[in-house]
Short mmCIF file of C-alpha atoms in Angstrom, two decimals:
data_model
loop_
_atom_site.label_atom_id
_atom_site.label_comp_id
_atom_site.label_asym_id
_atom_site.label_seq_id
_atom_site.Cartn_x
_atom_site.Cartn_y
_atom_site.Cartn_z
CA GLY A 283 -36.26 74.25 11.50
CA TRP A 284 -33.77 72.15 9.58
CA GLN A 285 -31.93 74.67 7.53
CA VAL A 286 -28.22 73.95 7.62
CA SER A 287 -26.94 71.11 5.47
CA MET A 288 -23.35 69.93 5.22
CA LYS A 289 -21.87 67.18 3.12
CA SER A 290 -18.90 65.08 4.20
CA GLY A 291 -17.72 62.21 2.07
CA SER A 292 -20.76 60.51 0.57
CA LEU A 293 -23.07 61.27 3.55
CA SER A 294 -25.24 64.30 4.04
CA TYR A 295 -25.93 65.68 7.52
CA ILE A 296 -28.76 68.16 8.26
CA LEU A 297 -28.33 70.11 11.48
CA PRO A 298 -30.85 72.29 13.30
CA CYS A 299 -30.27 76.00 12.80
CA ASN A 300 -30.46 76.78 16.49
CA ARG A 301 -27.29 74.74 17.16
CA LEU A 302 -23.71 75.39 16.30
CA PRO A 303 -22.64 73.87 13.01
CA VAL A 304 -20.43 70.84 13.49
CA GLN A 305 -17.99 69.79 10.78
CA LEU A 306 -17.96 65.96 10.42
CA MET A 307 -15.01 64.51 8.57
CA SER A 308 -14.65 61.02 7.12
CA GLN A 309 -10.88 61.08 7.25
CA VAL A 310 -9.29 57.70 6.35
CA ARG A 311 -5.67 56.98 7.12
CA VAL A 312 -4.27 54.03 5.19
CA TYR A 313 -1.11 52.17 6.23
CA THR A 314 0.38 50.26 3.38
CA SER A 315 2.68 47.29 3.71
CA ASN A 316 5.77 49.51 3.37
CA GLY A 317 4.75 51.65 6.34
CA GLN A 318 3.76 54.81 4.34
CA LYS A 319 0.56 56.62 5.23
CA LYS A 320 -1.79 58.45 2.96
CA ASP A 321 -4.78 60.72 3.65
CA LEU A 322 -7.74 60.06 1.40
CA GLY A 323 -10.85 62.11 0.92
CA SER A 324 -14.22 60.91 -0.20
CA GLU A 325 -13.22 61.01 -3.85
CA ASP A 326 -10.36 58.52 -3.35
CA THR A 327 -11.91 55.96 -0.99
CA ASN A 328 -12.36 53.51 -3.85
CA GLY A 329 -8.91 54.13 -5.23
CA SER A 330 -5.64 52.30 -5.17
CA ALA A 331 -5.80 51.52 -1.45
CA ARG A 332 -8.01 48.52 -2.15
CA GLY A 333 -5.29 46.96 -4.25
CA GLU A 334 -2.91 46.66 -1.31
CA THR A 335 -2.44 43.09 -0.09
CA LEU A 336 -1.89 44.33 3.45
CA HIS A 337 -2.98 47.59 4.93
CA LYS A 338 -4.33 49.03 8.15
CA VAL A 339 -7.41 51.21 8.28
CA GLU A 340 -7.85 53.70 11.07
CA THR A 341 -11.31 55.19 11.39
CA GLY A 342 -11.78 57.37 14.44
CA MET A 343 -10.21 55.54 17.41
CA LYS A 344 -10.29 51.98 15.94
CA ALA A 345 -7.45 50.37 14.00
CA VAL A 346 -7.76 47.00 12.28
CA LEU A 347 -5.46 44.91 10.15
CA LYS A 348 -6.88 43.86 6.81
CA LYS A 349 -7.73 40.17 6.61
CA ARG A 350 -5.42 38.24 4.34
CA GLU A 351 -7.08 36.00 1.78
CA TYR A 352 -5.32 32.63 1.62
CA GLY A 353 -7.56 30.94 -0.92
CA PRO A 354 -9.11 27.47 -0.80
CA LYS A 355 -5.70 25.71 -0.74
CA TYR A 356 -2.73 27.23 1.06
CA THR A 357 0.32 25.05 1.71
CA GLN A 358 3.10 27.62 1.71
CA ASN A 359 3.79 27.28 5.44
CA ASN A 360 3.03 23.55 5.73
CA PHE A 361 5.65 21.26 7.22
CA ILE A 362 6.43 17.81 5.83
CA THR A 363 8.53 14.99 7.25
CA GLY A 364 11.52 13.57 5.47
CA VAL A 365 9.83 10.22 4.81
CA ARG A 366 6.83 11.88 3.16
CA ALA A 367 9.11 14.16 1.13
CA ILE A 368 11.04 11.19 -0.22
CA ASN A 369 7.95 9.07 -0.94
CA GLU A 370 5.54 11.69 -2.29
CA PHE A 371 7.99 13.85 -4.25
CA CYS A 372 10.35 11.07 -5.43
CA LEU A 373 13.44 12.58 -3.84
CA LYS A 374 16.57 11.11 -2.31
CA SER A 375 17.80 11.71 1.21
CA SER A 376 20.77 13.62 -0.24
CA ASP A 377 18.34 16.06 -1.90
CA LEU A 378 16.94 17.00 1.50
CA ASP A 379 20.36 17.88 2.91
CA GLN A 380 20.31 21.13 0.96
CA LEU A 381 16.93 22.25 2.33
CA ARG A 382 16.12 24.20 5.46
CA LYS A 383 15.67 21.92 8.50
CA ILE A 384 13.21 22.86 11.21
CA LYS A 385 12.98 21.25 14.65
CA ARG A 386 9.41 20.71 15.84
CA ARG A 387 7.76 19.08 18.84
CA SER A 388 7.37 15.36 18.18
CA PRO A 389 3.89 13.77 18.29
CA HIS A 390 5.42 10.53 19.59
CA ASP A 391 6.05 9.74 23.22
CA ASP A 392 9.53 8.26 22.70
CA THR A 393 11.06 11.40 21.15
CA GLU A 394 10.89 15.08 22.11
CA THR A 395 11.66 16.73 18.74
CA PHE A 396 11.97 15.70 15.13
CA THR A 397 13.07 17.34 11.88
CA VAL A 398 10.62 18.65 9.28
CA TYR A 399 10.91 20.63 6.04
CA LEU A 400 8.84 23.37 4.44
CA ARG A 401 6.54 21.87 1.86
CA SER A 402 7.21 24.76 -0.52
CA ASP A 403 10.95 24.00 -0.36
CA VAL A 404 10.32 20.31 -1.05
CA GLU A 405 8.05 21.10 -4.00
CA ALA A 406 10.62 23.45 -5.47
CA LYS A 407 13.37 20.86 -5.02
CA SER A 408 11.28 18.17 -6.73
CA LEU A 409 10.72 20.43 -9.72
CA GLU A 410 14.44 21.13 -9.80
CA VAL A 411 15.24 17.40 -9.77
CA TRP A 412 12.56 16.21 -12.24
CA GLY A 413 12.29 19.30 -14.42
CA SER A 414 8.50 19.59 -14.67
CA PRO A 415 5.28 18.51 -12.91
CA GLU A 416 4.57 16.09 -15.78
CA ALA A 417 7.90 14.30 -15.29
CA LEU A 418 7.22 14.07 -11.55
CA ALA A 419 3.75 12.60 -12.22
CA ARG A 420 5.26 9.98 -14.57
CA GLU A 421 7.80 8.99 -11.93
CA ARG A 422 5.07 8.68 -9.30
CA LYS A 423 3.07 6.42 -11.62
CA ARG A 424 6.12 4.27 -12.33
CA ARG A 425 6.87 3.86 -8.63
CA LYS A 426 3.24 3.02 -7.91
CA GLU A 427 3.31 0.24 -10.49
CA ALA A 428 6.59 -1.05 -9.04
CA GLU A 429 5.05 -1.06 -5.55
CA ILE A 430 2.05 -3.09 -6.76
CA LYS A 431 4.37 -5.57 -8.45
CA TYR A 432 6.47 -5.82 -5.30
CA ARG A 433 3.41 -6.61 -3.20
CA GLU A 434 2.35 -9.32 -5.63
CA ASN A 435 5.80 -10.87 -5.46
CA LEU A 436 5.80 -10.58 -1.68
CA PHE A 437 2.48 -12.42 -1.45
CA ARG A 438 3.80 -15.12 -3.78
CA ASN A 439 6.98 -15.50 -1.73
CA GLN A 440 5.04 -15.72 1.52
CA ARG A 441 2.90 -18.48 0.05
CA LEU A 442 5.98 -20.40 -1.10
CA LEU A 443 7.53 -19.98 2.34
CA TRP A 444 4.36 -21.33 3.95
CA GLU A 445 4.42 -24.36 1.66
CA TYR A 446 8.09 -24.87 2.49
CA LYS A 447 7.33 -24.87 6.20
CA GLU A 448 4.48 -27.31 5.69
CA PHE A 449 6.76 -29.70 3.82
CA PHE A 450 9.93 -29.49 5.90
CA GLY A 451 8.43 -28.48 9.22
CA ASN A 452 8.61 -25.18 11.01
CA THR A 453 11.96 -24.90 12.79
CA LYS A 454 11.42 -21.40 14.14
CA PRO A 455 11.58 -20.98 17.92
CA ARG A 456 8.36 -20.70 19.83
CA SER A 457 6.84 -17.27 19.39
CA SER A 458 5.28 -15.06 22.02
CA THR A 459 1.85 -15.92 20.61
CA ALA A 460 2.36 -19.58 21.50
CA ALA A 461 3.46 -18.55 24.98
CA MET A 462 0.04 -16.93 25.52
CA PHE A 463 -1.52 -20.40 25.78
CA PHE A 464 0.56 -21.31 28.83
CA LYS A 465 -0.84 -18.65 31.14
CA GLY A 466 -3.98 -16.65 31.80
CA PRO A 467 -7.00 -17.02 29.50
CA GLY A 468 -5.00 -18.98 26.93
CA LYS A 469 -4.21 -21.66 29.49
CA VAL A 470 -7.88 -21.90 30.51
CA VAL A 471 -8.96 -22.30 26.90
CA MET A 472 -6.38 -25.00 26.12
CA VAL A 473 -7.33 -27.02 29.22
CA ALA A 474 -10.99 -26.76 28.22
CA ILE A 475 -10.25 -27.92 24.66
CA CYS A 476 -8.44 -31.03 25.88
CA ILE A 477 -11.04 -32.01 28.47
CA ASN A 478 -14.08 -31.34 26.27
CA GLY A 479 -12.51 -33.27 23.40
CA LEU A 480 -12.11 -36.34 25.62
CA ASN A 481 -15.61 -35.89 27.01
CA PHE A 482 -17.09 -35.79 23.51
CA PHE A 483 -15.33 -39.04 22.54
CA PHE A 484 -16.54 -40.99 25.58
CA LYS A 485 -20.08 -39.54 25.49
CA LEU A 486 -20.37 -40.45 21.85
CA LEU A 487 -19.44 -44.04 22.68
CA ALA A 488 -22.03 -44.10 25.48
CA TRP A 489 -24.74 -42.81 23.15
CA VAL A 490 -23.90 -45.42 20.51
CA TYR A 491 -24.10 -48.12 23.20
CA THR A 492 -27.28 -46.91 24.99
CA GLY A 493 -29.18 -44.84 22.39
CA SER A 494 -30.11 -42.30 25.09
CA ALA A 495 -31.37 -38.96 23.81
CA SER A 496 -29.92 -37.22 26.85
CA MET A 497 -26.53 -38.82 26.21
CA PHE A 498 -26.71 -37.72 22.57
CA SER A 499 -27.37 -34.16 23.76
CA GLU A 500 -24.41 -34.39 26.09
CA ALA A 501 -22.16 -35.61 23.26
CA ILE A 502 -23.30 -32.77 21.02
CA HIS A 503 -22.79 -30.35 23.90
CA SER A 504 -19.16 -31.48 24.37
CA LEU A 505 -18.52 -31.28 20.62
CA ALA A 506 -19.92 -27.76 20.50
CA ASP A 507 -17.76 -26.77 23.47
CA THR A 508 -14.65 -28.19 21.83
CA CYS A 509 -15.26 -26.39 18.53
CA ASN A 510 -16.14 -23.11 20.21
CA GLN A 511 -13.08 -23.18 22.44
CA ALA A 512 -10.89 -23.90 19.43
CA LEU A 513 -12.41 -20.75 17.93
CA LEU A 514 -11.56 -18.88 21.14
CA ALA A 515 -7.96 -20.03 20.85
CA LEU A 516 -7.89 -18.61 17.33
CA GLY A 517 -9.30 -15.31 18.61
CA ILE A 518 -6.62 -15.12 21.33
CA SER A 519 -3.83 -15.70 18.84
CA GLN A 520 -5.24 -13.10 16.42
CA SER A 521 -5.69 -10.50 19.16
CA ALA A 522 -1.94 -10.60 19.83
CA ARG A 523 -1.13 -9.21 16.37
CA THR A 524 0.57 -5.85 16.35
CA PRO A 525 -1.33 -2.83 14.96
CA ASP A 526 -0.80 -1.98 11.31
CA PRO A 527 -1.83 0.98 9.10
CA SER A 528 -5.11 -0.76 8.23
CA HIS A 529 -5.90 -1.44 11.91
CA PRO A 530 -4.22 1.36 13.91
CA TYR A 531 -5.93 0.39 17.18
CA GLY A 532 -4.86 -3.25 16.99
CA PHE A 533 -6.78 -6.53 16.91
CA THR A 534 -7.95 -6.76 20.52
CA ASN A 535 -11.58 -7.11 19.48
CA MET A 536 -10.83 -10.43 17.82
CA ARG A 537 -11.48 -12.05 21.21
CA TYR A 538 -14.96 -10.57 21.32
CA ILE A 539 -15.64 -11.56 17.72
CA ALA A 540 -14.56 -15.13 18.45
CA SER A 541 -16.71 -15.21 21.59
CA LEU A 542 -19.69 -13.85 19.65
CA ILE A 543 -19.33 -16.53 16.97
CA SER A 544 -18.92 -19.08 19.76
CA GLY A 545 -22.21 -17.98 21.31
CA VAL A 546 -23.96 -18.31 17.95
CA GLY A 547 -22.37 -21.74 17.50
CA ILE A 548 -23.60 -22.91 20.89
CA PHE A 549 -27.11 -21.80 20.02
CA MET A 550 -27.21 -23.41 16.58
CA MET A 551 -25.16 -26.55 17.16
CA GLY A 552 -25.70 -27.29 20.85
CA ALA A 553 -29.16 -26.01 21.65
CA GLY A 554 -30.61 -26.67 18.18
CA LEU A 555 -29.55 -30.32 17.97
CA SER A 556 -30.54 -30.99 21.57
CA TRP A 557 -34.03 -29.58 20.98
CA TYR A 558 -34.32 -31.52 17.76
CA HIS A 559 -33.32 -34.81 19.35
CA GLY A 560 -35.58 -34.21 22.34
CA ILE A 561 -38.60 -33.43 20.16
CA MET A 562 -37.94 -36.49 18.00
CA GLY A 563 -37.73 -38.57 21.17
CA LEU A 564 -41.15 -37.31 22.27
CA LEU A 565 -42.67 -37.96 18.86
CA HIS A 566 -41.02 -41.32 18.35
CA PRO A 567 -40.11 -42.80 21.76
CA HIS A 568 -38.01 -45.94 21.93
CA PRO A 569 -36.76 -47.99 24.90
CA VAL A 570 -33.36 -47.11 26.34
CA GLU A 571 -30.70 -49.77 26.76
CA SER A 572 -28.57 -50.36 29.85
CA LEU A 573 -27.52 -47.03 31.32
CA LEU A 574 -24.66 -48.24 33.52
CA TRP A 575 -21.93 -47.11 31.14
CA ALA A 576 -23.75 -43.85 30.58
CA TYR A 577 -23.76 -43.17 34.32
CA CYS A 578 -20.03 -43.90 34.53
CA ILE A 579 -19.23 -41.58 31.65
CA LEU A 580 -21.45 -38.85 33.07
CA ALA A 581 -19.65 -39.14 36.40
CA GLY A 582 -16.28 -38.80 34.69
CA SER A 583 -17.60 -35.88 32.67
CA LEU A 584 -18.86 -34.20 35.83
CA VAL A 585 -15.40 -34.44 37.40
CA SER A 586 -13.56 -33.20 34.31
CA GLU A 587 -16.00 -30.37 33.58
CA GLY A 588 -15.90 -29.38 37.23
CA ALA A 589 -12.10 -29.20 37.12
CA THR A 590 -12.19 -26.94 34.06
CA LEU A 591 -14.84 -24.82 35.75
CA LEU A 592 -12.61 -24.35 38.80
CA VAL A 593 -9.71 -23.29 36.57
CA ALA A 594 -11.93 -20.66 34.90
CA ILE A 595 -13.31 -19.45 38.24
CA ASN A 596 -9.83 -19.01 39.71
CA GLU A 597 -8.63 -17.10 36.64
CA ILE A 598 -11.64 -14.75 36.72
CA ARG A 599 -11.24 -14.16 40.47
CA ARG A 600 -7.59 -13.26 40.00
CA SER A 601 -8.33 -10.89 37.09
CA ALA A 602 -11.31 -9.30 38.86
CA ARG A 603 -9.21 -8.69 41.98
CA ALA A 604 -6.53 -7.02 39.87
CA LYS A 605 -9.14 -4.69 38.31
CA GLY A 606 -10.87 -3.96 41.61
CA LEU A 607 -14.15 -5.50 40.46
CA SER A 608 -16.40 -8.13 41.91
CA PHE A 609 -16.69 -11.55 40.30
CA TYR A 610 -20.19 -10.76 39.03
CA GLN A 611 -19.19 -7.37 37.55
CA TYR A 612 -16.22 -8.90 35.77
CA VAL A 613 -18.39 -11.57 34.13
CA VAL A 614 -21.32 -9.29 33.21
CA GLN A 615 -19.05 -6.61 31.73
CA SER A 616 -17.27 -9.30 29.67
CA ARG A 617 -13.82 -8.04 30.63
CA ASP A 618 -12.23 -11.27 29.44
CA PRO A 619 -14.52 -12.82 26.80
CA SER A 620 -12.46 -15.99 26.31
CA THR A 621 -12.49 -16.96 29.99
CA ASN A 622 -16.16 -15.96 30.22
CA VAL A 623 -17.09 -18.42 27.48
CA VAL A 624 -15.19 -21.23 29.19
CA LEU A 625 -16.79 -20.37 32.53
CA LEU A 626 -20.34 -20.32 31.21
CA GLU A 627 -19.89 -23.36 28.97
CA ASP A 628 -18.46 -25.44 31.82
CA ALA A 629 -21.10 -24.20 34.25
CA ALA A 630 -23.75 -25.19 31.73
CA ALA A 631 -21.96 -28.52 31.22
CA VAL A 632 -22.03 -29.33 34.94
CA LEU A 633 -25.72 -28.43 35.17
CA SER A 634 -26.56 -30.33 32.00
CA VAL A 635 -24.80 -33.43 33.34
CA ALA A 636 -26.95 -33.20 36.43
CA VAL A 637 -30.10 -32.75 34.31
CA ALA A 638 -29.18 -35.64 32.01
CA ALA A 639 -28.36 -37.96 34.92
CA THR A 640 -31.62 -37.10 36.66
CA CYS A 641 -33.76 -37.70 33.58
CA MET A 642 -31.92 -40.89 32.71
CA GLY A 643 -32.43 -42.10 36.26
CA LEU A 644 -36.17 -41.43 36.04
CA THR A 645 -36.27 -43.30 32.74
CA SER A 646 -34.44 -46.30 34.17
CA VAL A 647 -36.69 -46.39 37.28
CA THR A 648 -40.03 -45.84 35.54
CA GLY A 649 -39.20 -47.30 32.15
CA ASN A 650 -40.74 -44.21 30.51
CA PRO A 651 -38.47 -42.86 27.72
CA TYR A 652 -40.24 -39.51 27.77
CA TYR A 653 -38.17 -38.41 30.78
CA ASP A 654 -35.01 -38.92 28.75
CA SER A 655 -36.40 -36.76 25.92
CA VAL A 656 -37.41 -34.06 28.39
CA GLY A 657 -33.84 -34.11 29.68
CA SER A 658 -32.59 -33.45 26.14
CA LEU A 659 -34.95 -30.47 25.89
CA GLY A 660 -33.72 -29.20 29.26
CA VAL A 661 -30.07 -29.37 28.14
CA GLY A 662 -30.98 -27.53 24.92
CA THR A 663 -32.76 -24.79 26.89
CA LEU A 664 -29.76 -24.39 29.17
CA LEU A 665 -27.42 -24.05 26.21
CA GLY A 666 -29.77 -21.57 24.55
CA THR A 667 -29.72 -19.38 27.67
CA VAL A 668 -25.92 -19.41 27.84
CA SER A 669 -25.60 -18.58 24.14
CA ALA A 670 -28.05 -15.69 24.45
CA PHE A 671 -26.03 -14.22 27.34
CA LEU A 672 -22.76 -14.55 25.38
CA ILE A 673 -24.26 -12.95 22.27
CA TYR A 674 -25.61 -10.02 24.29
CA THR A 675 -22.46 -9.27 26.30
CA ASN A 676 -20.08 -9.55 23.36
CA THR A 677 -22.34 -7.46 21.12
CA GLU A 678 -22.38 -4.74 23.79
CA ALA A 679 -18.59 -4.84 23.97
CA LEU A 680 -18.18 -4.62 20.18
CA LEU A 681 -20.57 -1.67 19.96
CA GLY A 682 -18.20 0.42 22.08
CA ARG A 683 -19.87 0.92 25.44
CA SER A 684 -18.91 3.66 27.85
CA ILE A 685 -16.71 3.05 30.88
CA GLU A 686 -18.04 3.08 34.42
CA PRO A 687 -19.32 6.51 35.61
CA GLU A 688 -16.92 6.50 38.57
CA GLN A 689 -13.92 6.01 36.32
CA LEU A 690 -15.18 8.68 33.91
CA GLN A 691 -15.60 11.08 36.82
CA ARG A 692 -12.00 10.50 37.92
CA LEU A 693 -10.72 11.29 34.43
CA THR A 694 -12.87 14.41 34.24
CA GLU A 695 -11.72 15.69 37.63
CA LEU A 696 -8.09 15.09 36.70
CA LEU A 697 -8.45 17.35 33.67
CA GLU A 698 -10.51 20.05 35.39
CA SER A 699 -8.02 20.30 38.26
CA ASP A 700 -5.24 21.38 35.89
CA PRO A 701 -4.60 25.17 35.82
CA VAL A 702 -4.60 25.44 32.01
CA VAL A 703 -8.12 23.96 31.72
CA ARG A 704 -11.16 26.15 32.16
CA ALA A 705 -13.79 23.56 31.29
CA ILE A 706 -14.25 20.35 29.37
CA HIS A 707 -17.19 19.45 27.18
CA ASP A 708 -18.49 16.53 25.12
CA VAL A 709 -16.59 13.90 27.11
CA LYS A 710 -16.61 10.38 25.66
CA ALA A 711 -14.74 7.42 27.16
CA THR A 712 -15.18 4.15 25.26
CA ASP A 713 -14.17 0.72 26.44
CA MET A 714 -12.33 -0.79 23.48
CA GLY A 715 -12.15 -4.20 25.13
CA MET A 716 -9.59 -6.04 27.23
CA SER A 717 -9.25 -3.08 29.64
CA LYS A 718 -8.31 -0.61 26.91
CA VAL A 719 -10.03 2.78 27.06
CA ARG A 720 -10.21 5.52 24.45
CA PHE A 721 -10.84 8.99 25.95
CA LYS A 722 -12.05 12.03 24.00
CA ALA A 723 -12.99 15.51 25.21
CA GLU A 724 -13.23 19.09 23.98
CA VAL A 725 -11.11 21.29 26.25
CA ASP A 726 -11.55 25.02 26.85
CA PHE A 727 -8.02 26.20 27.64
CA ASP A 728 -7.17 29.26 29.70
CA GLY A 729 -5.18 31.38 27.26
CA ARG A 730 -3.72 33.52 30.04
CA VAL A 731 -2.23 30.55 31.85
CA VAL A 732 -0.82 29.17 28.61
CA THR A 733 0.68 32.56 27.76
CA ARG A 734 2.13 32.90 31.25
CA SER A 735 3.72 29.46 30.89
CA TYR A 736 5.32 30.70 27.70
CA LEU A 737 6.52 33.94 29.31
CA GLU A 738 8.04 32.04 32.23
CA LYS A 739 10.42 30.39 29.76
CA GLN A 740 11.43 33.67 28.10
CA ASP A 741 13.95 36.37 28.98
CA ILE A 742 11.57 39.15 30.00
CA GLU A 743 14.15 41.91 29.64
CA GLN A 744 15.00 40.80 26.12
CA LEU A 745 11.29 40.57 25.31
CA LEU A 746 10.77 44.10 26.61
CA GLN A 747 13.60 45.36 24.40
CA GLU A 748 11.96 43.73 21.38
CA ILE A 749 8.69 45.48 22.21
CA GLN A 750 10.43 48.87 22.54
CA GLN A 751 12.12 48.40 19.17
CA VAL A 752 8.81 47.96 17.39
CA LYS A 753 8.27 51.15 15.36
CA THR A 754 6.64 50.16 12.09
CA LEU A 755 3.75 48.01 11.01
CA GLU A 756 6.07 45.37 9.60
CA GLU A 757 7.97 45.08 12.88
CA LEU A 758 4.73 44.79 14.84
CA GLU A 759 3.42 42.09 12.53
CA ALA A 760 6.70 40.14 12.69
CA PHE A 761 6.77 40.38 16.48
CA MET A 762 3.19 39.14 16.87
CA LEU A 763 3.62 36.31 14.36
CA LYS A 764 6.81 35.09 16.00
CA HIS A 765 5.47 34.94 19.53
CA GLY A 766 1.99 33.89 18.42
CA GLU A 767 3.43 30.78 16.77
CA ASN A 768 5.47 30.06 19.89
CA ILE A 769 2.38 30.33 22.09
CA ILE A 770 0.53 27.91 19.82
CA ASP A 771 3.45 25.50 20.20
CA MET A 772 3.19 25.93 23.95
CA LEU A 773 -0.51 25.09 23.75
CA GLY A 774 0.34 21.91 21.84
CA ALA A 775 2.89 21.01 24.51
CA GLU A 776 0.22 21.47 27.18
CA VAL A 777 -2.08 19.12 25.27
CA ASP A 778 0.69 16.51 25.11
CA ARG A 779 1.33 16.90 28.83
CA LEU A 780 -2.33 16.40 29.71
CA GLU A 781 -2.56 13.30 27.51
CA LYS A 782 0.57 11.86 29.11
CA ASP A 783 -0.76 12.51 32.62
CA LEU A 784 -4.05 10.77 31.81
CA LYS A 785 -2.24 7.69 30.54
CA GLN A 786 0.20 7.54 33.44
CA ARG A 787 -2.42 7.88 36.17
CA ASN A 788 -4.90 5.58 34.41
CA PRO A 789 -3.10 2.64 32.76
CA ASP A 790 -6.35 1.48 31.12
CA VAL A 791 -6.43 4.68 29.02
CA ARG A 792 -4.46 3.83 25.88
CA HIS A 793 -5.71 6.49 23.43
CA VAL A 794 -6.45 10.14 24.34
CA ASP A 795 -7.96 12.68 21.93
CA LEU A 796 -8.14 16.22 23.35
CA GLU A 797 -9.73 18.78 21.04
CA ILE A 798 -9.13 22.47 21.61
CA LEU A 799 -12.42 24.32 21.99
#
């Protein structure tokens, strides 16, 4: 039966009488932060040991270090750059000379290291300079008001400078933005603006002379093309702006926005007016005057639009060859939205000239004005189709579509083939437009390889001596914290190396975000 009962600590154990009694002890050995040890019985387990900020509990064969509570906000070990210290804590550069300077790995590609300061040191220095947190807050408020006033004055001065340039003329040398319109897509757009502007003028004269609905549609078509291509030129110039804090990834998408608005403009102005004029011609037909001048102008328009079309085709072929894509893939993927708009508008212009000439010829042969109105409807339908394609492709580009699977596979294999990478997950590669790719992935790093990379840069004999000198808890903690921080720095360096390799081997990849899993 159960006859023998022993009590150890706060637990009671009942042992069978036919077995040897076993004494169970709940011995607790506490290591305090000063390295002293103390044996506690059951009556002292809730004693002063709980008040220690750092202690080590050994129960049986397991030893653990007590978790340190840092609180909801802990900035004691945070680093801060000199610029932030000066701006946020209202200090001078001379104030920072007296503080501890720490060299850290730079996040920028052009520099290897940069100097940072402990935030706690900066906060203490600011209180020393300003006397109290209230005085520091008043100084921050004063500087904020001065900054707002400075921006208002800057805006006013920029406006006065603009008015000065308008009055006296701009004597600045030609900027790089202006040079964009002498090559590549900018050149194509400028040629199209000039030719379509002339075409609109002559087609408008022909419509006034003949009263042809098809000629009116052609004039409206050329006007829409001219306005839309002027909008494309604006988008090209805006896309060349350098990134700023409000737009850290730049203004490349301005080309897609301009092309999207251009597609909407073609639909509303070109297709809408052509349909309207064609329907009115069917409802209220009227005889068409002599079409000789209209035929001459259409022939000249066909030649000029064809020339612009050839310029756009040659530019797209050259760009597609450089990217290793076919002509069709380059157009469908909207790699260059500005040239795409010119290509499709001029292709539609050539076809619409053929449609208008055919319908006008039928009208002149049969004397039936309905053919001319049908031609206007045909031109409107053609413009509506082109505008729908432009709206779709540019909307897809602005939404942030993924890159081609083959290219994504190459990027994935490049990461997985690196020794420090065990696996990658949640891979996202977004085409930001104009052959700029943003790559993001969660990376499972091999801690052993990273640690070995760190050890390869250390003096192993000196490291072994440090290990042998560890005798107390404080020495062990200091040793682990020192080398643990260095290993984390090594991990950050490996992340930087991987990001640099991805950009070098894939020039389209401009932004890389690797998250440690």
